[in-house]
Amino acid sequence: MNQPLPVRSLRPLWMIARRCVYLWVGAIFLVLGFVFLSIGIGTTFQEHAYKSRGLGVRAVVLEKTLIRADRQEQPRTRYLLAYHFVSANGEAKQGTVEVPVEQWEAVEPGKTFALTYLPEEAETGRVLSGDEWIAGLVFSLVGGVFALLGGALAFVDGRMLVRTARLLRGGVTTEGTVLRVGPTGLSINRIPQWRIHYRYRDQLGRTHEGQSHPVSPEEGSAWMVGDKANVRFDRRRPENSLWLGRS
């Protein structure tokens, strides 16, 4: 009675997982959180490298470029300076750096400005303003919040899926009786989801109640109060059950 159900008779976990809104929303938040965290941590390490190992130099402006904001690819106007300088080891280096609008307006080709560069990446100079750490902090904080929120949301449905897999693998099958069927208030792709509430008895004859995972209105409306169906419960914790429906 407690043997796993044949694979062909199981309702695939995917059919249940695809209706787990918290799981998918949580997964999206987790991905976004890790992306923001990686950007924040990378930015922080980069700024630390410029602070600790950066070398200052007077770079000569070669050209000024303005890239205007647009609604498609450029959310803000960028002010760029093409420059060249001679590094500490005597090598001529060139590059392009983004600067604040005030500095862009104040310099002209042929003039010099203060630039900081890393010895191993001399072509990627930076104009340090002293508040570069703010970007790393903001990305890290946003990423941390997104990751925590995503993990909490995913945990709710993830725990349910683990319990479902355990019941499918080693639960006890018994007969359940439908108590009521109705909408849940949850919608997936604008389709209201239903739940089936049922009663069953465990191996000791004790009565328990449970509810199905969210089902479509068509599936839910196919059941009437008093209908019999297959239910699978945990022998050790019989209050945990899984709606199987008709075999």
mmCIF file with all atom_site columns, N, CA and C in Angstrom, residues 5-46:
data_model
loop_
_atom_site.group_PDB
_atom_site.id
_atom_site.type_symbol
_atom_site.label_atom_id
_atom_site.label_alt_id
_atom_site.label_comp_id
_atom_site.label_asym_id
_atom_site.label_entity_id
_atom_site.label_seq_id
_atom_site.pdbx_PDB_ins_code
_atom_site.Cartn_x
_atom_site.Cartn_y
_atom_site.Cartn_z
_atom_site.occupancy
_atom_site.B_iso_or_equiv
_atom_site.pdbx_formal_charge
_atom_site.auth_seq_id
_atom_site.auth_comp_id
_atom_site.auth_asym_id
_atom_site.auth_atom_id
_atom_site.pdbx_PDB_model_num
ATOM 1   N N  . LEU A 1 5  ? 3.916  4.975  -6.574  1.00 0.00 ? 5  LEU A N  1
ATOM 2   C CA . LEU A 1 5  ? 3.021  4.803  -7.710  1.00 0.00 ? 5  LEU A CA 1
ATOM 3   C C  . LEU A 1 5  ? 3.829  4.581  -8.977  1.00 0.00 ? 5  LEU A C  1
ATOM 4   N N  . PRO A 1 6  ? 3.303  3.797  -9.928  1.00 0.00 ? 6  PRO A N  1
ATOM 5   C CA . PRO A 1 6  ? 3.997  3.662  -11.214 1.00 0.00 ? 6  PRO A CA 1
ATOM 6   C C  . PRO A 1 6  ? 4.199  5.036  -11.834 1.00 0.00 ? 6  PRO A C  1
ATOM 7   N N  . VAL A 1 7  ? 5.347  5.219  -12.483 1.00 0.00 ? 7  VAL A N  1
ATOM 8   C CA . VAL A 1 7  ? 5.668  6.525  -13.058 1.00 0.00 ? 7  VAL A CA 1
ATOM 9   C C  . VAL A 1 7  ? 4.590  6.984  -14.016 1.00 0.00 ? 7  VAL A C  1
ATOM 10  N N  . ARG A 1 8  ? 4.048  6.096  -14.822 1.00 0.00 ? 8  ARG A N  1
ATOM 11  C CA . ARG A 1 8  ? 3.051  6.499  -15.817 1.00 0.00 ? 8  ARG A CA 1
ATOM 12  C C  . ARG A 1 8  ? 1.760  6.990  -15.185 1.00 0.00 ? 8  ARG A C  1
ATOM 13  N N  . SER A 1 9  ? 1.513  6.620  -13.912 1.00 0.00 ? 9  SER A N  1
ATOM 14  C CA . SER A 1 9  ? 0.268  7.035  -13.267 1.00 0.00 ? 9  SER A CA 1
ATOM 15  C C  . SER A 1 9  ? 0.432  8.286  -12.405 1.00 0.00 ? 9  SER A C  1
ATOM 16  N N  . LEU A 1 10 ? 1.674  8.755  -12.261 1.00 0.00 ? 10 LEU A N  1
ATOM 17  C CA . LEU A 1 10 ? 1.896  9.948  -11.451 1.00 0.00 ? 10 LEU A CA 1
ATOM 18  C C  . LEU A 1 10 ? 1.504  11.196 -12.212 1.00 0.00 ? 10 LEU A C  1
ATOM 19  N N  . ARG A 1 11 ? 0.961  12.132 -11.494 1.00 0.00 ? 11 ARG A N  1
ATOM 20  C CA . ARG A 1 11 ? 0.784  13.461 -12.084 1.00 0.00 ? 11 ARG A CA 1
ATOM 21  C C  . ARG A 1 11 ? 2.144  14.117 -12.039 1.00 0.00 ? 11 ARG A C  1
ATOM 22  N N  . PRO A 1 12 ? 2.716  14.462 -13.199 1.00 0.00 ? 12 PRO A N  1
ATOM 23  C CA . PRO A 1 12 ? 4.088  14.977 -13.219 1.00 0.00 ? 12 PRO A CA 1
ATOM 24  C C  . PRO A 1 12 ? 4.245  16.181 -12.299 1.00 0.00 ? 12 PRO A C  1
ATOM 25  N N  . LEU A 1 13 ? 5.367  16.211 -11.603 1.00 0.00 ? 13 LEU A N  1
ATOM 26  C CA . LEU A 1 13 ? 5.639  17.346 -10.728 1.00 0.00 ? 13 LEU A CA 1
ATOM 27  C C  . LEU A 1 13 ? 5.623  18.649 -11.512 1.00 0.00 ? 13 LEU A C  1
ATOM 28  N N  . TRP A 1 14 ? 5.991  18.563 -12.794 1.00 0.00 ? 14 TRP A N  1
ATOM 29  C CA . TRP A 1 14 ? 6.013  19.780 -13.608 1.00 0.00 ? 14 TRP A CA 1
ATOM 30  C C  . TRP A 1 14 ? 4.631  20.402 -13.690 1.00 0.00 ? 14 TRP A C  1
ATOM 31  N N  . MET A 1 15 ? 3.578  19.591 -13.758 1.00 0.00 ? 15 MET A N  1
ATOM 32  C CA . MET A 1 15 ? 2.220  20.110 -13.848 1.00 0.00 ? 15 MET A CA 1
ATOM 33  C C  . MET A 1 15 ? 1.856  20.880 -12.589 1.00 0.00 ? 15 MET A C  1
ATOM 34  N N  . ILE A 1 16 ? 2.448  20.477 -11.458 1.00 0.00 ? 16 ILE A N  1
ATOM 35  C CA . ILE A 1 16 ? 2.203  21.197 -10.217 1.00 0.00 ? 16 ILE A CA 1
ATOM 36  C C  . ILE A 1 16 ? 3.125  22.412 -10.129 1.00 0.00 ? 16 ILE A C  1
ATOM 37  N N  . ALA A 1 17 ? 4.400  22.196 -10.491 1.00 0.00 ? 17 ALA A N  1
ATOM 38  C CA . ALA A 1 17 ? 5.387  23.283 -10.377 1.00 0.00 ? 17 ALA A CA 1
ATOM 39  C C  . ALA A 1 17 ? 5.037  24.470 -11.257 1.00 0.00 ? 17 ALA A C  1
ATOM 40  N N  . ARG A 1 18 ? 4.465  24.208 -12.424 1.00 0.00 ? 18 ARG A N  1
ATOM 41  C CA . ARG A 1 18 ? 4.171  25.306 -13.343 1.00 0.00 ? 18 ARG A CA 1
ATOM 42  C C  . ARG A 1 18 ? 3.070  26.230 -12.816 1.00 0.00 ? 18 ARG A C  1
ATOM 43  N N  . ARG A 1 19 ? 2.340  25.768 -11.801 1.00 0.00 ? 19 ARG A N  1
ATOM 44  C CA . ARG A 1 19 ? 1.298  26.600 -11.201 1.00 0.00 ? 19 ARG A CA 1
ATOM 45  C C  . ARG A 1 19 ? 1.765  27.242 -9.883  1.00 0.00 ? 19 ARG A C  1
ATOM 46  N N  . CYS A 1 20 ? 3.031  27.023 -9.544  1.00 0.00 ? 20 CYS A N  1
ATOM 47  C CA . CYS A 1 20 ? 3.576  27.588 -8.309  1.00 0.00 ? 20 CYS A CA 1
ATOM 48  C C  . CYS A 1 20 ? 4.061  29.013 -8.582  1.00 0.00 ? 20 CYS A C  1
ATOM 49  N N  . VAL A 1 21 ? 3.167  29.973 -8.419  1.00 0.00 ? 21 VAL A N  1
ATOM 50  C CA . VAL A 1 21 ? 3.487  31.363 -8.735  1.00 0.00 ? 21 VAL A CA 1
ATOM 51  C C  . VAL A 1 21 ? 4.640  31.872 -7.881  1.00 0.00 ? 21 VAL A C  1
ATOM 52  N N  . TYR A 1 22 ? 4.605  31.578 -6.577  1.00 0.00 ? 22 TYR A N  1
ATOM 53  C CA . TYR A 1 22 ? 5.662  32.049 -5.683  1.00 0.00 ? 22 TYR A CA 1
ATOM 54  C C  . TYR A 1 22 ? 7.023  31.509 -6.110  1.00 0.00 ? 22 TYR A C  1
ATOM 55  N N  . LEU A 1 23 ? 7.038  30.263 -6.574  1.00 0.00 ? 23 LEU A N  1
ATOM 56  C CA . LEU A 1 23 ? 8.300  29.649 -6.989  1.00 0.00 ? 23 LEU A CA 1
ATOM 57  C C  . LEU A 1 23 ? 8.915  30.395 -8.165  1.00 0.00 ? 23 LEU A C  1
ATOM 58  N N  . TRP A 1 24 ? 8.100  30.694 -9.174  1.00 0.00 ? 24 TRP A N  1
ATOM 59  C CA . TRP A 1 24 ? 8.630  31.340 -10.374 1.00 0.00 ? 24 TRP A CA 1
ATOM 60  C C  . TRP A 1 24 ? 8.960  32.805 -10.122 1.00 0.00 ? 24 TRP A C  1
ATOM 61  N N  . VAL A 1 25 ? 8.101  33.489 -9.374  1.00 0.00 ? 25 VAL A N  1
ATOM 62  C CA . VAL A 1 25 ? 8.412  34.884 -9.027  1.00 0.00 ? 25 VAL A CA 1
ATOM 63  C C  . VAL A 1 25 ? 9.673  34.939 -8.177  1.00 0.00 ? 25 VAL A C  1
ATOM 64  N N  . GLY A 1 26 ? 9.770  34.019 -7.224  1.00 0.00 ? 26 GLY A N  1
ATOM 65  C CA . GLY A 1 26 ? 10.959 33.967 -6.387  1.00 0.00 ? 26 GLY A CA 1
ATOM 66  C C  . GLY A 1 26 ? 12.216 33.682 -7.183  1.00 0.00 ? 26 GLY A C  1
ATOM 67  N N  . ALA A 1 27 ? 12.116 32.777 -8.171  1.00 0.00 ? 27 ALA A N  1
ATOM 68  C CA . ALA A 1 27 ? 13.278 32.460 -8.999  1.00 0.00 ? 27 ALA A CA 1
ATOM 69  C C  . ALA A 1 27 ? 13.734 33.684 -9.792  1.00 0.00 ? 27 ALA A C  1
ATOM 70  N N  . ILE A 1 28 ? 12.767 34.447 -10.311 1.00 0.00 ? 28 ILE A N  1
ATOM 71  C CA . ILE A 1 28 ? 13.113 35.664 -11.054 1.00 0.00 ? 28 ILE A CA 1
ATOM 72  C C  . ILE A 1 28 ? 13.814 36.662 -10.138 1.00 0.00 ? 28 ILE A C  1
ATOM 73  N N  . PHE A 1 29 ? 13.256 36.844 -8.945  1.00 0.00 ? 29 PHE A N  1
ATOM 74  C CA . PHE A 1 29 ? 13.873 37.765 -7.988  1.00 0.00 ? 29 PHE A CA 1
ATOM 75  C C  . PHE A 1 29 ? 15.273 37.296 -7.590  1.00 0.00 ? 29 PHE A C  1
ATOM 76  N N  . LEU A 1 30 ? 15.446 35.980 -7.437  1.00 0.00 ? 30 LEU A N  1
ATOM 77  C CA . LEU A 1 30 ? 16.759 35.454 -7.083  1.00 0.00 ? 30 LEU A CA 1
ATOM 78  C C  . LEU A 1 30 ? 17.781 35.751 -8.173  1.00 0.00 ? 30 LEU A C  1
ATOM 79  N N  . VAL A 1 31 ? 17.390 35.518 -9.425  1.00 0.00 ? 31 VAL A N  1
ATOM 80  C CA . VAL A 1 31 ? 18.307 35.779 -10.540 1.00 0.00 ? 31 VAL A CA 1
ATOM 81  C C  . VAL A 1 31 ? 18.677 37.257 -10.585 1.00 0.00 ? 31 VAL A C  1
ATOM 82  N N  . LEU A 1 32 ? 17.654 38.123 -10.486 1.00 0.00 ? 32 LEU A N  1
ATOM 83  C CA . LEU A 1 32 ? 17.929 39.565 -10.485 1.00 0.00 ? 32 LEU A CA 1
ATOM 84  C C  . LEU A 1 32 ? 18.809 39.951 -9.299  1.00 0.00 ? 32 LEU A C  1
ATOM 85  N N  . GLY A 1 33 ? 18.529 39.344 -8.143  1.00 0.00 ? 33 GLY A N  1
ATOM 86  C CA . GLY A 1 33 ? 19.323 39.652 -6.961  1.00 0.00 ? 33 GLY A CA 1
ATOM 87  C C  . GLY A 1 33 ? 20.783 39.297 -7.141  1.00 0.00 ? 33 GLY A C  1
ATOM 88  N N  . PHE A 1 34 ? 21.055 38.110 -7.684  1.00 0.00 ? 34 PHE A N  1
ATOM 89  C CA . PHE A 1 34 ? 22.437 37.692 -7.885  1.00 0.00 ? 34 PHE A CA 1
ATOM 90  C C  . PHE A 1 34 ? 23.128 38.549 -8.950  1.00 0.00 ? 34 PHE A C  1
ATOM 91  N N  . VAL A 1 35 ? 22.364 38.977 -9.968  1.00 0.00 ? 35 VAL A N  1
ATOM 92  C CA . VAL A 1 35 ? 22.947 39.857 -10.989 1.00 0.00 ? 35 VAL A CA 1
ATOM 93  C C  . VAL A 1 35 ? 23.361 41.185 -10.362 1.00 0.00 ? 35 VAL A C  1
ATOM 94  N N  . PHE A 1 36 ? 22.440 41.780 -9.595  1.00 0.00 ? 36 PHE A N  1
ATOM 95  C CA . PHE A 1 36 ? 22.756 43.054 -8.944  1.00 0.00 ? 36 PHE A CA 1
ATOM 96  C C  . PHE A 1 36 ? 23.894 42.887 -7.932  1.00 0.00 ? 36 PHE A C  1
ATOM 97  N N  . LEU A 1 37 ? 23.886 41.779 -7.195  1.00 0.00 ? 37 LEU A N  1
ATOM 98  C CA . LEU A 1 37 ? 24.943 41.541 -6.230  1.00 0.00 ? 37 LEU A CA 1
ATOM 99  C C  . LEU A 1 37 ? 26.299 41.414 -6.912  1.00 0.00 ? 37 LEU A C  1
ATOM 100 N N  . SER A 1 38 ? 26.347 40.666 -8.028  1.00 0.00 ? 38 SER A N  1
ATOM 101 C CA . SER A 1 38 ? 27.616 40.505 -8.731  1.00 0.00 ? 38 SER A CA 1
ATOM 102 C C  . SER A 1 38 ? 28.123 41.832 -9.271  1.00 0.00 ? 38 SER A C  1
ATOM 103 N N  . ILE A 1 39 ? 27.191 42.671 -9.772  1.00 0.00 ? 39 ILE A N  1
ATOM 104 C CA . ILE A 1 39 ? 27.598 43.996 -10.249 1.00 0.00 ? 39 ILE A CA 1
ATOM 105 C C  . ILE A 1 39 ? 28.118 44.837 -9.085  1.00 0.00 ? 39 ILE A C  1
ATOM 106 N N  . GLY A 1 40 ? 27.386 44.818 -7.965  1.00 0.00 ? 40 GLY A N  1
ATOM 107 C CA . GLY A 1 40 ? 27.795 45.608 -6.807  1.00 0.00 ? 40 GLY A CA 1
ATOM 108 C C  . GLY A 1 40 ? 29.140 45.179 -6.254  1.00 0.00 ? 40 GLY A C  1
ATOM 109 N N  . ILE A 1 41 ? 29.330 43.869 -6.112  1.00 0.00 ? 41 ILE A N  1
ATOM 110 C CA . ILE A 1 41 ? 30.599 43.372 -5.573  1.00 0.00 ? 41 ILE A CA 1
ATOM 111 C C  . ILE A 1 41 ? 31.741 43.660 -6.546  1.00 0.00 ? 41 ILE A C  1
ATOM 112 N N  . GLY A 1 42 ? 31.479 43.436 -7.853  1.00 0.00 ? 42 GLY A N  1
ATOM 113 C CA . GLY A 1 42 ? 32.511 43.726 -8.857  1.00 0.00 ? 42 GLY A CA 1
ATOM 114 C C  . GLY A 1 42 ? 32.891 45.200 -8.865  1.00 0.00 ? 42 GLY A C  1
ATOM 115 N N  . THR A 1 43 ? 31.880 46.066 -8.779  1.00 0.00 ? 43 THR A N  1
ATOM 116 C CA . THR A 1 43 ? 32.145 47.509 -8.756  1.00 0.00 ? 43 THR A CA 1
ATOM 117 C C  . THR A 1 43 ? 32.941 47.900 -7.520  1.00 0.00 ? 43 THR A C  1
ATOM 118 N N  . THR A 1 44 ? 32.592 47.323 -6.373  1.00 0.00 ? 44 THR A N  1
ATOM 119 C CA . THR A 1 44 ? 33.302 47.632 -5.130  1.00 0.00 ? 44 THR A CA 1
ATOM 120 C C  . THR A 1 44 ? 34.768 47.224 -5.207  1.00 0.00 ? 44 THR A C  1
ATOM 121 N N  . PHE A 1 45 ? 35.030 46.025 -5.716  1.00 0.00 ? 45 PHE A N  1
ATOM 122 C CA . PHE A 1 45 ? 36.413 45.567 -5.849  1.00 0.00 ? 45 PHE A CA 1
ATOM 123 C C  . PHE A 1 45 ? 37.184 46.430 -6.843  1.00 0.00 ? 45 PHE A C  1
ATOM 124 N N  . GLN A 1 46 ? 36.505 46.819 -7.922  1.00 0.00 ? 46 GLN A N  1
ATOM 125 C CA . GLN A 1 46 ? 37.174 47.648 -8.922  1.00 0.00 ? 46 GLN A CA 1
ATOM 126 C C  . GLN A 1 46 ? 37.542 49.007 -8.344  1.00 0.00 ? 46 GLN A C  1
#
